[in-house]
Tab-separated table of C-alpha atoms in Angstrom:
chain	number	residue	atom	x	y	z
A	1	MET	CA	84.997	51.655	91.835
A	2	ALA	CA	85.507	48.770	89.670
A	3	GLY	CA	89.082	48.668	90.090
A	4	ARG	CA	88.670	48.603	94.082
A	5	GLY	CA	86.273	45.695	93.591
A	6	GLU	CA	88.990	43.970	91.764
A	7	THR	CA	91.622	44.277	94.406
A	8	VAL	CA	89.283	42.898	96.924
A	9	LYS	CA	88.640	39.945	94.656
A	10	GLU	CA	92.362	39.565	94.219
A	11	GLU	CA	92.864	39.949	98.216
A	12	ASN	CA	90.232	37.009	98.569
A	13	ALA	CA	91.831	34.636	96.169
A	14	GLU	CA	95.204	35.266	97.787
A	15	ALA	CA	93.555	34.808	101.512
A	16	GLU	CA	91.922	31.298	99.972
A	17	ALA	CA	95.501	30.244	98.724
A	18	ILE	CA	97.043	30.832	102.023
A	19	ILE	CA	94.211	28.999	103.894
A	20	THR	CA	94.941	25.958	101.663
A	21	ARG	CA	98.646	26.068	102.419
A	22	ILE	CA	97.830	26.361	106.016
A	23	GLU	CA	95.564	23.440	105.815
A	24	HIS	CA	98.171	21.423	104.021
A	25	LYS	CA	100.769	22.305	106.604
A	26	SER	CA	98.312	21.324	109.308
A	27	ARG	CA	98.492	17.630	108.365
A	28	LYS	CA	102.251	17.659	108.476
A	29	ILE	CA	102.432	19.335	111.953
A	30	GLU	CA	100.024	16.655	113.307
A	31	SER	CA	102.318	13.961	112.095
A	32	LEU	CA	105.562	15.896	113.566
A	33	LEU	CA	103.620	16.201	116.803
A	34	LYS	CA	102.730	12.501	116.874
A	35	GLN	CA	106.214	11.672	116.241
A	36	GLY	CA	107.236	13.827	119.205
A	37	ARG	CA	108.998	16.582	117.503
A	38	PRO	CA	107.220	19.560	118.573
A	39	VAL	CA	110.316	21.757	117.865
A	40	GLU	CA	110.281	20.543	114.029
A	41	ALA	CA	106.579	21.209	114.165
A	42	LEU	CA	107.186	24.719	115.393
A	43	LYS	CA	109.654	25.555	112.911
A	44	THR	CA	107.616	24.442	110.021
A	45	VAL	CA	104.524	26.710	111.279
A	46	LEU	CA	106.847	29.586	111.779
A	47	GLU	CA	108.187	29.303	108.413
A	48	GLY	CA	105.074	29.833	106.344
A	49	SER	CA	103.456	32.212	108.758
A	50	PRO	CA	101.425	34.884	106.767
A	51	PRO	CA	102.496	38.202	108.262
A	52	LYS	CA	101.920	40.417	105.006
A	53	THR	CA	98.324	39.672	104.517
A	54	ARG	CA	95.816	41.732	106.266
A	55	ASP	CA	93.249	38.777	106.188
A	56	GLU	CA	92.217	37.796	109.816
A	57	ARG	CA	91.119	34.181	108.832
A	58	CYS	CA	94.724	33.228	107.643
A	59	LYS	CA	96.298	34.946	110.744
A	60	SER	CA	93.681	32.912	113.054
A	61	ALA	CA	94.404	29.704	111.182
A	62	ASN	CA	97.993	29.989	111.323
A	63	TRP	CA	97.910	30.889	115.053
A	64	ILE	CA	95.753	27.777	115.908
A	65	LEU	CA	98.722	25.725	114.363
A	66	VAL	CA	101.435	27.831	116.109
A	67	HIS	CA	99.495	27.432	119.412
A	68	ARG	CA	99.395	23.604	118.859
A	69	ALA	CA	103.261	23.358	118.594
A	70	LEU	CA	103.863	25.935	121.536
A	71	MET	CA	101.751	24.068	123.914
A	72	ALA	CA	103.518	20.708	122.630
A	73	ILE	CA	106.729	21.937	124.094
A	74	LYS	CA	108.081	20.613	127.256
A	75	ASP	CA	111.800	21.462	127.191
A	76	VAL	CA	112.246	24.978	126.255
A	77	ASP	CA	116.345	24.709	126.727
A	78	ALA	CA	115.790	22.199	123.928
A	79	LEU	CA	113.625	24.340	121.880
A	80	PHE	CA	116.433	27.206	121.592
A	81	SER	CA	119.361	24.916	120.811
A	82	ALA	CA	117.351	23.876	117.952
A	83	LEU	CA	115.806	26.966	116.817
A	84	ASP	CA	117.901	29.397	114.728
A	85	PRO	CA	118.136	33.056	115.467
A	86	GLU	CA	116.302	33.978	112.199
A	87	TYR	CA	112.879	32.409	113.910
A	88	TYR	CA	113.325	34.704	117.027
A	89	ASP	CA	111.422	37.674	115.720
A	90	ILE	CA	108.300	35.876	114.262
A	91	LEU	CA	108.111	33.697	117.492
A	92	MET	CA	108.113	36.633	119.755
A	93	LYS	CA	105.214	37.923	117.878
A	94	TYR	CA	103.213	34.959	118.224
A	95	LEU	CA	104.171	34.780	122.129
A	96	TYR	CA	102.541	38.313	122.489
A	97	ARG	CA	99.473	36.998	120.687
A	98	GLY	CA	99.552	34.069	123.016
A	99	LEU	CA	99.882	36.237	125.954
A	100	SER	CA	96.795	38.363	124.599
A	101	THR	CA	94.516	35.323	124.691
A	102	GLY	CA	94.419	35.699	128.480
A	103	ASP	CA	94.005	31.868	128.977
A	104	ARG	CA	96.078	30.743	131.779
A	105	PRO	CA	97.717	27.799	130.297
A	106	THR	CA	98.592	29.477	127.225
A	107	CYS	CA	100.007	32.394	129.003
A	108	ASP	CA	101.909	30.363	131.347
A	109	GLN	CA	103.800	28.613	128.486
A	110	CYS	CA	104.263	31.640	126.443
A	111	LEU	CA	105.923	33.445	129.505
A	112	ARG	CA	108.042	30.418	130.167
A	113	ILE	CA	109.459	30.587	126.420
A	114	HIS	CA	109.436	34.387	126.355
A	115	GLU	CA	111.804	34.509	129.543
A	116	LYS	CA	114.173	32.347	127.563
A	117	LEU	CA	113.782	33.979	124.307
A	118	THR	CA	114.494	37.473	125.737
A	119	GLU	CA	117.715	36.022	127.062
A	120	LYS	CA	118.514	34.973	123.814
A	121	ALA	CA	117.384	37.420	121.217
A	122	GLY	CA	117.697	40.628	123.699
A	123	MET	CA	115.353	43.595	124.368
A	124	GLY	CA	115.807	44.428	120.307
A	125	CYS	CA	113.506	41.340	119.727
A	126	ILE	CA	110.626	42.346	122.159
A	127	LEU	CA	110.915	46.056	120.382
A	128	ARG	CA	110.647	44.833	117.105
A	129	SER	CA	107.547	42.645	117.591
A	130	LEU	CA	105.729	45.618	119.393
A	131	ALA	CA	106.745	48.250	117.157
A	132	ASP	CA	105.883	46.396	114.025
A	133	THR	CA	102.206	47.321	113.135
A	134	VAL	CA	102.089	46.355	109.594
A	135	ASN	CA	103.527	42.741	109.672
A	136	THR	CA	101.315	41.523	112.484
A	137	VAL	CA	100.733	37.762	113.399
B	1	MET	CA	139.194	53.782	127.739
B	2	ALA	CA	137.007	55.135	124.828
B	3	ALA	CA	135.499	57.815	127.043
B	4	VAL	CA	138.121	60.429	127.534
B	5	GLU	CA	135.896	63.390	129.011
B	6	VAL	CA	132.819	63.540	131.000
B	7	HIS	CA	131.233	66.789	131.523
B	8	GLN	CA	128.072	67.368	133.906
B	9	PHE	CA	126.542	70.609	132.194
B	10	ALA	CA	122.844	70.415	133.268
B	11	GLN	CA	119.792	68.114	134.261
B	12	CYS	CA	119.013	66.996	130.952
B	13	ILE	CA	120.579	68.356	127.454
B	14	THR	CA	118.318	68.412	124.424
B	15	CYS	CA	121.144	68.949	121.958
B	16	HIS	CA	124.553	70.389	121.661
B	17	ALA	CA	126.837	71.834	119.098
B	18	TRP	CA	130.790	72.702	118.858
B	19	SER	CA	132.451	75.715	117.620
B	20	ALA	CA	134.862	75.134	114.744
B	21	ASP	CA	137.957	75.115	117.028
B	22	ARG	CA	136.018	73.007	119.601
B	23	SER	CA	136.779	75.410	122.401
B	24	MET	CA	133.327	76.277	122.792
B	25	ILE	CA	129.996	74.260	123.028
B	26	ALA	CA	126.503	75.443	122.735
B	27	LEU	CA	123.823	73.343	124.269
B	28	CYS	CA	120.160	73.393	125.434
B	29	PRO	CA	119.462	72.495	128.956
B	30	ASN	CA	115.857	71.324	128.120
B	31	ASN	CA	114.467	74.751	128.222
B	32	ASN	CA	113.943	77.684	125.988
B	33	GLU	CA	117.760	78.793	126.478
B	34	VAL	CA	120.820	77.913	124.644
B	35	HIS	CA	124.035	78.046	126.655
B	36	ILE	CA	127.585	78.634	125.394
B	37	TYR	CA	130.617	77.215	127.336
B	38	ARG	CA	134.107	78.142	126.853
B	39	LEU	CA	137.038	75.985	127.887
B	40	SER	CA	139.577	78.286	129.962
B	41	GLN	CA	142.232	76.739	131.996
B	42	ASP	CA	140.556	72.965	131.909
B	43	LYS	CA	137.601	74.320	133.215
B	44	TRP	CA	134.292	74.853	131.283
B	45	GLU	CA	132.857	78.633	131.776
B	46	LYS	CA	129.453	79.646	130.938
B	47	VAL	CA	130.140	82.635	128.603
B	48	HIS	CA	126.785	83.393	126.969
B	49	VAL	CA	123.195	82.581	127.399
B	50	LEU	CA	121.175	82.958	124.311
B	51	GLN	CA	117.530	83.978	125.058
B	52	LYS	CA	115.179	84.479	122.258
B	53	HIS	CA	113.056	81.266	122.007
B	54	ASP	CA	109.870	80.622	124.063
B	55	GLN	CA	109.752	77.129	124.219
B	56	ILE	CA	112.411	74.118	124.293
B	57	VAL	CA	115.053	74.320	121.699
B	58	CYS	CA	115.792	70.800	120.194
B	59	GLY	CA	118.196	71.606	117.145
B	60	ILE	CA	121.305	73.578	117.323
B	61	ASP	CA	124.014	73.599	114.379
B	62	TRP	CA	127.244	75.793	114.636
B	63	SER	CA	128.667	76.476	111.224
B	64	ALA	CA	132.362	75.856	111.433
B	65	ARG	CA	133.591	78.533	108.383
B	66	SER	CA	131.013	81.380	108.825
B	67	ASN	CA	130.611	80.948	112.777
B	68	ARG	CA	127.161	81.139	112.674
B	69	ILE	CA	124.736	79.450	115.134
B	70	VAL	CA	121.245	78.395	114.060
B	71	THR	CA	118.801	77.033	116.488
B	72	ALA	CA	115.193	75.461	116.161
B	73	SER	CA	112.482	75.127	118.747
B	74	HIS	CA	109.491	74.082	119.513
B	75	ASP	CA	108.125	77.426	119.457
B	76	ARG	CA	108.089	77.016	115.623
B	77	ASN	CA	110.761	79.426	114.863
B	78	SER	CA	114.466	79.371	114.089
B	79	TYR	CA	117.114	82.105	114.755
B	80	VAL	CA	120.376	82.655	113.189
B	81	TRP	CA	122.888	83.943	115.723
B	82	ASN	CA	125.870	86.047	114.562
B	83	GLN	CA	128.995	87.022	116.658
B	84	GLU	CA	129.347	90.664	116.867
B	85	GLY	CA	131.991	91.846	119.405
B	86	SER	CA	131.361	89.972	122.439
B	87	GLU	CA	127.583	89.636	121.776
B	88	TRP	CA	125.549	86.907	119.831
B	89	VAL	CA	122.950	88.875	117.727
B	90	PRO	CA	119.923	86.921	116.745
B	91	THR	CA	118.112	87.227	113.491
B	92	LEU	CA	114.634	85.741	113.275
B	93	VAL	CA	113.791	83.021	110.417
B	94	ILE	CA	110.175	82.843	110.045
B	95	LEU	CA	109.816	79.182	108.894
B	96	ARG	CA	105.902	79.641	108.007
B	97	LEU	CA	105.272	76.449	110.210
B	98	ASN	CA	101.872	75.583	112.480
B	99	ARG	CA	103.832	72.785	114.337
B	100	ALA	CA	107.125	72.638	116.192
B	101	ALA	CA	110.474	72.684	114.416
B	102	LEU	CA	112.318	69.614	115.496
B	103	CYS	CA	115.903	69.335	113.955
B	104	VAL	CA	118.220	71.850	112.064
B	105	GLN	CA	121.636	71.415	110.111
B	106	TRP	CA	123.406	73.714	108.039
B	107	SER	CA	124.374	72.745	104.655
B	108	PRO	CA	128.018	71.839	103.879
B	109	LYS	CA	128.655	75.048	101.975
B	110	GLU	CA	126.680	76.804	104.840
B	111	ASN	CA	124.705	78.922	102.377
B	112	LYS	CA	121.596	77.068	103.350
B	113	PHE	CA	119.972	75.178	106.382
B	114	ALA	CA	117.175	72.720	106.730
B	115	VAL	CA	114.578	72.564	109.498
B	116	GLY	CA	112.583	69.452	110.039
B	117	SER	CA	109.146	70.034	111.912
B	118	GLY	CA	105.857	68.509	113.140
B	119	ALA	CA	103.870	70.032	110.354
B	120	LYS	CA	105.212	67.207	108.169
B	121	THR	CA	107.263	69.532	106.155
B	122	VAL	CA	111.007	70.424	105.855
B	123	CYS	CA	112.108	74.162	105.613
B	124	ILE	CA	115.149	75.036	103.293
B	125	CYS	CA	116.277	78.399	104.707
B	126	TYR	CA	118.616	80.678	102.628
B	127	TYR	CA	119.805	84.189	102.951
B	128	GLU	CA	118.647	86.927	100.469
B	129	GLN	CA	121.204	89.593	100.419
B	130	ASP	CA	118.550	92.122	98.822
B	131	ASN	CA	116.136	91.872	101.686
B	132	ASN	CA	118.877	91.163	104.296
B	133	TRP	CA	116.554	88.360	105.370
B	134	TRP	CA	116.597	84.571	105.753
B	135	VAL	CA	113.982	83.130	103.620
B	136	SER	CA	112.227	79.715	104.165
B	137	LYS	CA	111.276	77.617	101.243
B	138	LEU	CA	108.979	74.668	102.234
B	139	ILE	CA	108.960	70.908	100.827
B	140	ARG	CA	105.386	70.083	101.369
B	141	LYS	CA	103.164	66.926	100.478
B	142	ARG	CA	105.586	64.155	100.866
B	143	HIS	CA	105.786	63.501	104.381
B	144	ASP	CA	103.185	61.690	106.169
B	145	SER	CA	104.189	62.590	109.759
B	146	SER	CA	106.819	64.589	111.839
B	147	VAL	CA	110.325	65.111	110.207
B	148	THR	CA	112.501	64.007	113.162
B	149	SER	CA	116.138	64.374	111.234
B	150	VAL	CA	117.507	65.849	108.160
B	151	ALA	CA	121.215	65.430	106.956
B	152	TRP	CA	122.840	67.177	104.224
B	153	HIS	CA	124.950	65.337	101.250
B	154	PRO	CA	128.319	66.466	100.907
B	155	ASN	CA	127.338	67.937	97.571
B	156	ASN	CA	125.009	70.674	99.145
B	157	ILE	CA	122.041	69.597	97.183
B	158	LEU	CA	120.803	66.392	98.418
B	159	LEU	CA	119.016	66.153	101.591
B	160	ALA	CA	117.924	63.137	103.523
B	161	THR	CA	115.090	63.021	105.867
B	162	THR	CA	113.493	60.834	108.478
B	163	SER	CA	110.032	60.866	109.933
B	164	THR	CA	107.802	59.017	112.206
B	165	ASP	CA	105.996	57.594	109.210
B	166	GLY	CA	108.918	54.949	108.994
B	167	LYS	CA	110.269	56.459	105.912
B	168	CYS	CA	113.400	57.674	105.045
B	169	ARG	CA	113.175	60.248	101.884
B	170	VAL	CA	115.819	61.946	99.997
B	171	PHE	CA	115.161	65.456	98.242
B	172	SER	CA	116.759	67.774	95.906
B	173	THR	CA	117.065	71.545	97.636
B	174	PHE	CA	118.476	73.103	94.472
B	175	ILE	CA	117.598	76.777	94.819
B	176	LYS	CA	118.230	78.976	91.672
B	177	GLY	CA	120.466	81.946	92.612
B	178	VAL	CA	121.912	80.178	95.423
B	179	ASP	CA	123.193	77.055	94.125
B	180	THR	CA	125.024	76.758	90.681
B	181	ARG	CA	124.637	73.967	88.235
B	182	ASP	CA	127.586	71.935	88.421
B	183	SER	CA	128.388	69.569	85.701
B	184	LYS	CA	130.443	67.306	87.731
B	185	ALA	CA	127.208	66.342	89.788
B	186	GLY	CA	125.552	64.946	86.859
B	187	SER	CA	121.890	64.180	86.928
B	188	VAL	CA	121.284	65.420	90.466
B	189	SER	CA	122.077	68.891	89.971
B	190	ASP	CA	119.146	68.861	86.997
B	191	SER	CA	116.500	68.137	89.753
B	192	LYS	CA	114.128	70.738	90.650
B	193	PHE	CA	113.655	72.410	94.259
B	194	GLY	CA	111.405	69.657	96.369
B	195	GLU	CA	111.907	66.764	93.824
B	196	GLN	CA	111.725	63.339	95.785
B	197	ILE	CA	114.894	61.605	94.953
B	198	VAL	CA	113.973	58.200	96.380
B	199	GLN	CA	111.812	56.955	99.266
B	200	LEU	CA	113.184	54.293	101.502
B	201	ASP	CA	110.151	52.006	102.976
B	202	LEU	CA	112.588	49.811	105.063
B	203	SER	CA	111.262	50.448	108.745
B	204	PHE	CA	107.426	49.802	109.750
B	205	SER	CA	107.941	52.170	112.866
B	206	TRP	CA	109.357	55.709	113.806
B	207	ALA	CA	112.733	56.495	111.979
B	208	PHE	CA	115.331	58.708	113.559
B	209	GLY	CA	119.055	60.018	112.889
B	210	VAL	CA	119.771	59.931	109.391
B	211	LYS	CA	123.396	60.732	108.203
B	212	TRP	CA	125.348	60.357	104.985
B	213	SER	CA	128.851	58.832	104.940
B	214	PRO	CA	131.772	61.333	104.352
B	215	SER	CA	131.920	60.558	100.722
B	216	GLY	CA	128.244	60.895	100.465
B	217	ASN	CA	127.996	56.919	98.908
B	218	THR	CA	125.961	55.355	102.104
B	219	LEU	CA	123.248	56.477	104.035
B	220	ALA	CA	122.510	55.424	107.478
B	221	TYR	CA	119.167	55.809	109.724
B	222	VAL	CA	117.629	54.043	112.729
B	223	GLY	CA	114.213	52.758	113.253
B	224	HIS	CA	112.454	52.530	116.675
B	225	ASN	CA	112.339	48.698	116.320
B	226	SER	CA	115.753	48.320	117.378
B	227	MET	CA	116.923	48.114	113.636
B	228	ILE	CA	119.530	50.278	111.615
B	229	TYR	CA	119.493	50.661	108.026
B	230	PHE	CA	122.488	51.034	105.651
B	231	VAL	CA	121.740	52.390	102.030
B	232	ASP	CA	124.187	52.271	99.190
B	233	ASP	CA	123.453	53.564	95.598
B	234	VAL	CA	121.068	56.355	96.829
B	235	GLY	CA	118.903	56.537	93.494
B	236	PRO	CA	116.584	54.798	91.259
B	237	SER	CA	117.591	51.562	92.556
B	238	PRO	CA	119.204	51.776	95.878
B	239	LEU	CA	120.779	48.722	97.680
B	240	ALA	CA	119.798	48.507	101.157
B	241	GLN	CA	120.745	46.351	104.287
B	242	ASN	CA	118.819	46.068	107.336
B	243	VAL	CA	120.524	45.160	110.515
B	244	ALA	CA	118.503	43.987	113.926
B	245	PHE	CA	120.504	44.289	117.085
B	246	ARG	CA	119.394	42.640	120.336
B	247	ASP	CA	119.192	45.946	122.570
B	248	LEU	CA	117.245	48.996	122.752
B	249	PRO	CA	116.537	51.192	119.947
B	250	LEU	CA	118.904	53.963	118.681
B	251	ARG	CA	118.230	57.777	118.227
B	252	ASP	CA	121.014	59.005	116.247
B	253	VAL	CA	124.070	57.950	114.229
B	254	LEU	CA	127.332	59.187	112.932
B	255	PHE	CA	129.724	57.932	110.499
B	256	VAL	CA	133.235	57.947	111.724
B	257	SER	CA	134.709	56.641	108.188
B	258	GLU	CA	133.316	55.059	105.155
B	259	LYS	CA	133.254	51.637	107.070
B	260	MET	CA	132.397	52.383	110.697
B	261	VAL	CA	128.872	53.970	112.074
B	262	ILE	CA	128.455	54.937	115.897
B	263	GLY	CA	124.822	54.781	116.847
B	264	VAL	CA	123.348	56.068	120.142
B	265	GLY	CA	120.067	55.908	122.014
B	266	PHE	CA	118.138	54.204	124.532
B	267	ASP	CA	120.702	51.673	125.567
B	268	CYS	CA	122.887	54.584	127.062
B	269	ASN	CA	125.994	53.019	125.707
B	270	PRO	CA	127.288	53.859	122.060
B	271	MET	CA	127.214	50.831	119.586
B	272	VAL	CA	129.754	50.523	117.096
B	273	PHE	CA	128.621	49.117	113.645
B	274	ALA	CA	131.136	48.132	110.791
B	275	ALA	CA	131.018	46.949	106.986
B	276	ASP	CA	133.589	44.114	106.166
B	277	GLU	CA	135.480	43.698	103.015
B	278	ARG	CA	132.247	42.611	101.303
B	279	GLY	CA	130.469	45.692	102.468
B	280	ILE	CA	128.246	43.634	104.985
B	281	TRP	CA	127.273	45.769	107.898
B	282	SER	CA	127.100	44.309	111.342
B	283	PHE	CA	127.025	45.203	115.008
B	284	ILE	CA	130.553	44.917	116.364
B	285	ARG	CA	130.381	45.994	120.065
B	286	PHE	CA	129.516	48.618	122.560
B	287	LEU	CA	131.981	51.314	123.059
B	288	GLY	CA	131.554	51.963	126.866
B	289	GLU	CA	132.658	49.169	129.116
B	290	ARG	CA	129.961	47.795	131.222
B	291	LYS	CA	130.763	47.499	134.615
B	292	SER	CA	127.768	45.469	135.662
B	293	THR	CA	128.158	42.362	133.447
B	294	LEU	CA	124.766	40.576	133.093
B	295	SER	CA	124.424	38.471	136.308
B	296	GLY	CA	123.408	34.931	135.255
B	297	SER	CA	120.188	34.711	133.594
B	298	ARG	CA	118.996	38.086	135.210
B	299	TYR	CA	118.515	41.190	133.130
B	300	SER	CA	120.431	43.932	135.316
B	301	SER	CA	118.757	46.809	133.920
B	302	GLN	CA	116.257	49.335	134.692
B	303	PHE	CA	113.771	46.608	133.552
B	304	SER	CA	114.718	43.964	135.774
B	305	GLU	CA	112.002	45.004	138.465
B	306	ALA	CA	109.273	44.952	135.463
B	307	PHE	CA	110.495	41.591	134.246
B	308	GLY	CA	110.646	40.164	137.704
B	309	LYS	CA	106.794	41.025	137.926
B	310	PHE	CA	106.162	39.492	134.434
B	311	TYR	CA	107.864	36.423	134.923
B	312	GLY	CA	106.958	35.938	138.823
B	313	GLN	CA	103.206	35.524	137.865
B	314	SER	CA	104.381	32.277	135.713
B	315	LYS	CA	106.148	30.861	138.445
B	316	SER	CA	103.524	31.143	141.304
B	317	GLY	CA	105.531	30.405	144.386
B	318	ALA	CA	109.152	30.865	142.944
B	319	SER	CA	111.417	33.113	144.998
B	320	ASN	CA	112.152	36.509	143.527
B	321	ASP	CA	115.549	37.073	145.267
B	322	GLY	CA	117.510	37.029	142.034
B	323	ILE	CA	115.955	40.487	141.035
B	324	GLU	CA	117.970	43.429	141.702
B	325	PRO	CA	116.136	46.755	142.239
B	326	SER	CA	116.453	49.486	139.381
B	327	ARG	CA	119.716	51.330	138.928
B	328	SER	CA	121.985	52.394	136.174
B	329	ARG	CA	123.379	50.148	133.845
B	330	GLY	CA	126.762	51.222	134.915
B	331	GLY	CA	127.805	52.877	131.714
B	332	ILE	CA	128.893	56.539	131.204
B	333	HIS	CA	125.608	57.974	130.259
B	334	GLU	CA	122.795	56.916	132.682
B	335	ASN	CA	119.827	57.910	130.452
B	336	CYS	CA	118.805	57.971	126.788
B	337	ILE	CA	121.813	59.212	124.688
B	338	SER	CA	120.021	61.841	122.094
B	339	CYS	CA	122.615	63.656	120.191
B	340	ILE	CA	126.130	62.651	118.685
B	341	MET	CA	128.258	65.114	116.942
B	342	SER	CA	131.631	64.680	115.329
B	343	LEU	CA	134.834	66.424	117.017
B	344	THR	CA	137.088	66.435	113.766
B	345	GLU	CA	138.366	69.649	113.089
B	346	SER	CA	138.030	70.474	109.457
B	347	GLY	CA	141.055	69.420	107.441
B	348	SER	CA	142.032	66.902	110.029
B	349	SER	CA	142.376	63.304	108.420
B	350	ARG	CA	141.802	61.461	111.569
B	351	LYS	CA	138.186	61.172	112.328
B	352	THR	CA	138.386	59.492	115.679
B	353	ARG	CA	136.833	61.787	118.233
B	354	PHE	CA	133.261	62.658	118.724
B	355	SER	CA	130.796	63.658	121.559
B	356	THR	CA	127.447	62.722	122.816
B	357	SER	CA	125.040	64.150	125.074
B	358	GLY	CA	121.846	62.731	126.593
B	359	LEU	CA	118.848	62.968	129.021
B	360	ASP	CA	121.110	62.680	131.938
B	361	GLY	CA	122.629	66.158	131.194
B	362	LYS	CA	126.129	64.701	130.376
B	363	VAL	CA	128.287	65.562	127.551
B	364	VAL	CA	130.776	62.665	127.048
B	365	VAL	CA	133.749	62.877	124.574
B	366	TRP	CA	134.865	59.619	122.948
B	367	ASP	CA	138.074	58.743	121.377
B	368	LEU	CA	138.649	55.780	119.122
B	369	GLU	CA	142.391	56.294	118.913
B	370	ASN	CA	143.272	53.143	121.137
B	371	GLN	CA	140.777	50.711	120.390
B	372	GLU	CA	142.899	48.268	118.524
B	373	ASP	CA	140.123	46.084	117.277
B	374	LEU	CA	138.293	48.991	115.543
B	375	SER	CA	141.222	50.461	113.842
B	376	GLY	CA	140.872	48.498	110.633
B	377	TYR	CA	137.584	50.221	109.942
B	378	LEU	CA	138.644	53.806	110.449
């Protein structure tokens, strides 16, 4: 049992480290949003997203930042001319998280982006976000 | 045109296999029977119906040299069919399973066959001369879920499996008295029966359709997350490549050369993957032409209606006139392709022909001969 206690402790320490990183990132994102660069902000927040951890606090903390950046995006076409394909899969996962909130303005925004993203990244991108039950956001 | 023949044999085909000279095809029309058709005067004629299974037959393999058919079914049994005169005589193989058999393949030397099952096991079956009986030896424990596909390495010892736990595994199937220790095969032939050589954790969703390249140097399999995986140096330190593609997931794959793989699945149109000079695999193109090109921003697929509803809500009041009703995607297959078989006769150096069958009941023969952009990979 001691071994199991150790792993829990380790996981907690890891989670703390991730939270600290997210807090640090949050300041950067706020300043990017103030400068009117929501696409840069979205990229930054997607880059360090913590799918590998199972810790819900980390996931929620990062989602709050993703949500802020997503809602700040006005021009979806401009978003996709600036966003590289490597971000498509992780963005799709966050769009489904947004849709699952049931919040009207969030869902509207997520659907707007979802339509463009599906056009860009195809059905495969949706399949990857739905089929992956391990690396969730 | 890459598709050279299209045959509508049934409403739905679960799997098919060809005789050695490609003059006969065995297929299961989604029930407990296996139908054998023979080509006579440019027409396919039903010549035999193999009736012995109680439930859907989901695996057929026809051995080229010994001319035997092995079938696997949801009724948990396999039969080996021998042609005696004009009759096909079945021999029951008791697999000792408590769940459905899902897939079957003869080994390259045709002295063994492997059956993947829903009981999280793989059966390796071999013929015991003394008892005149097919014996089933089980590889237990390793699989955490149903085994969806099995593939023999050309060395007749290694077997690759995919399963719905997302893993691809490679086992040794060395059986004393059936296989001989071969000094050329090196360390591989020293391993015991059922020993796991490697487990590949590349996919996080169901894995299907595993195949070895003709030399046995590369392994390919697919995940239900629209990914295809290529693995070189299968052993203690494998080199893996994950290729994501933009369309619906694949169900089965086939190597047509060391550098080219055809993938078939839910997109109803075979996809071509190839490796460049550096060995980097990527999606090249669809093999069948698409009659209906994507009209504007709309997805002209069976999903368009659903997508229309999905997006319609976000644009309240927006007109939905751009949405077309459900229809086929304009390809040759109209439903998921579930099976792909090579049509190269043994001894022939050109591996350009293969056949596909699917849930639309068609068997389509494809030829890569006149596909100039692909000839460099053959």
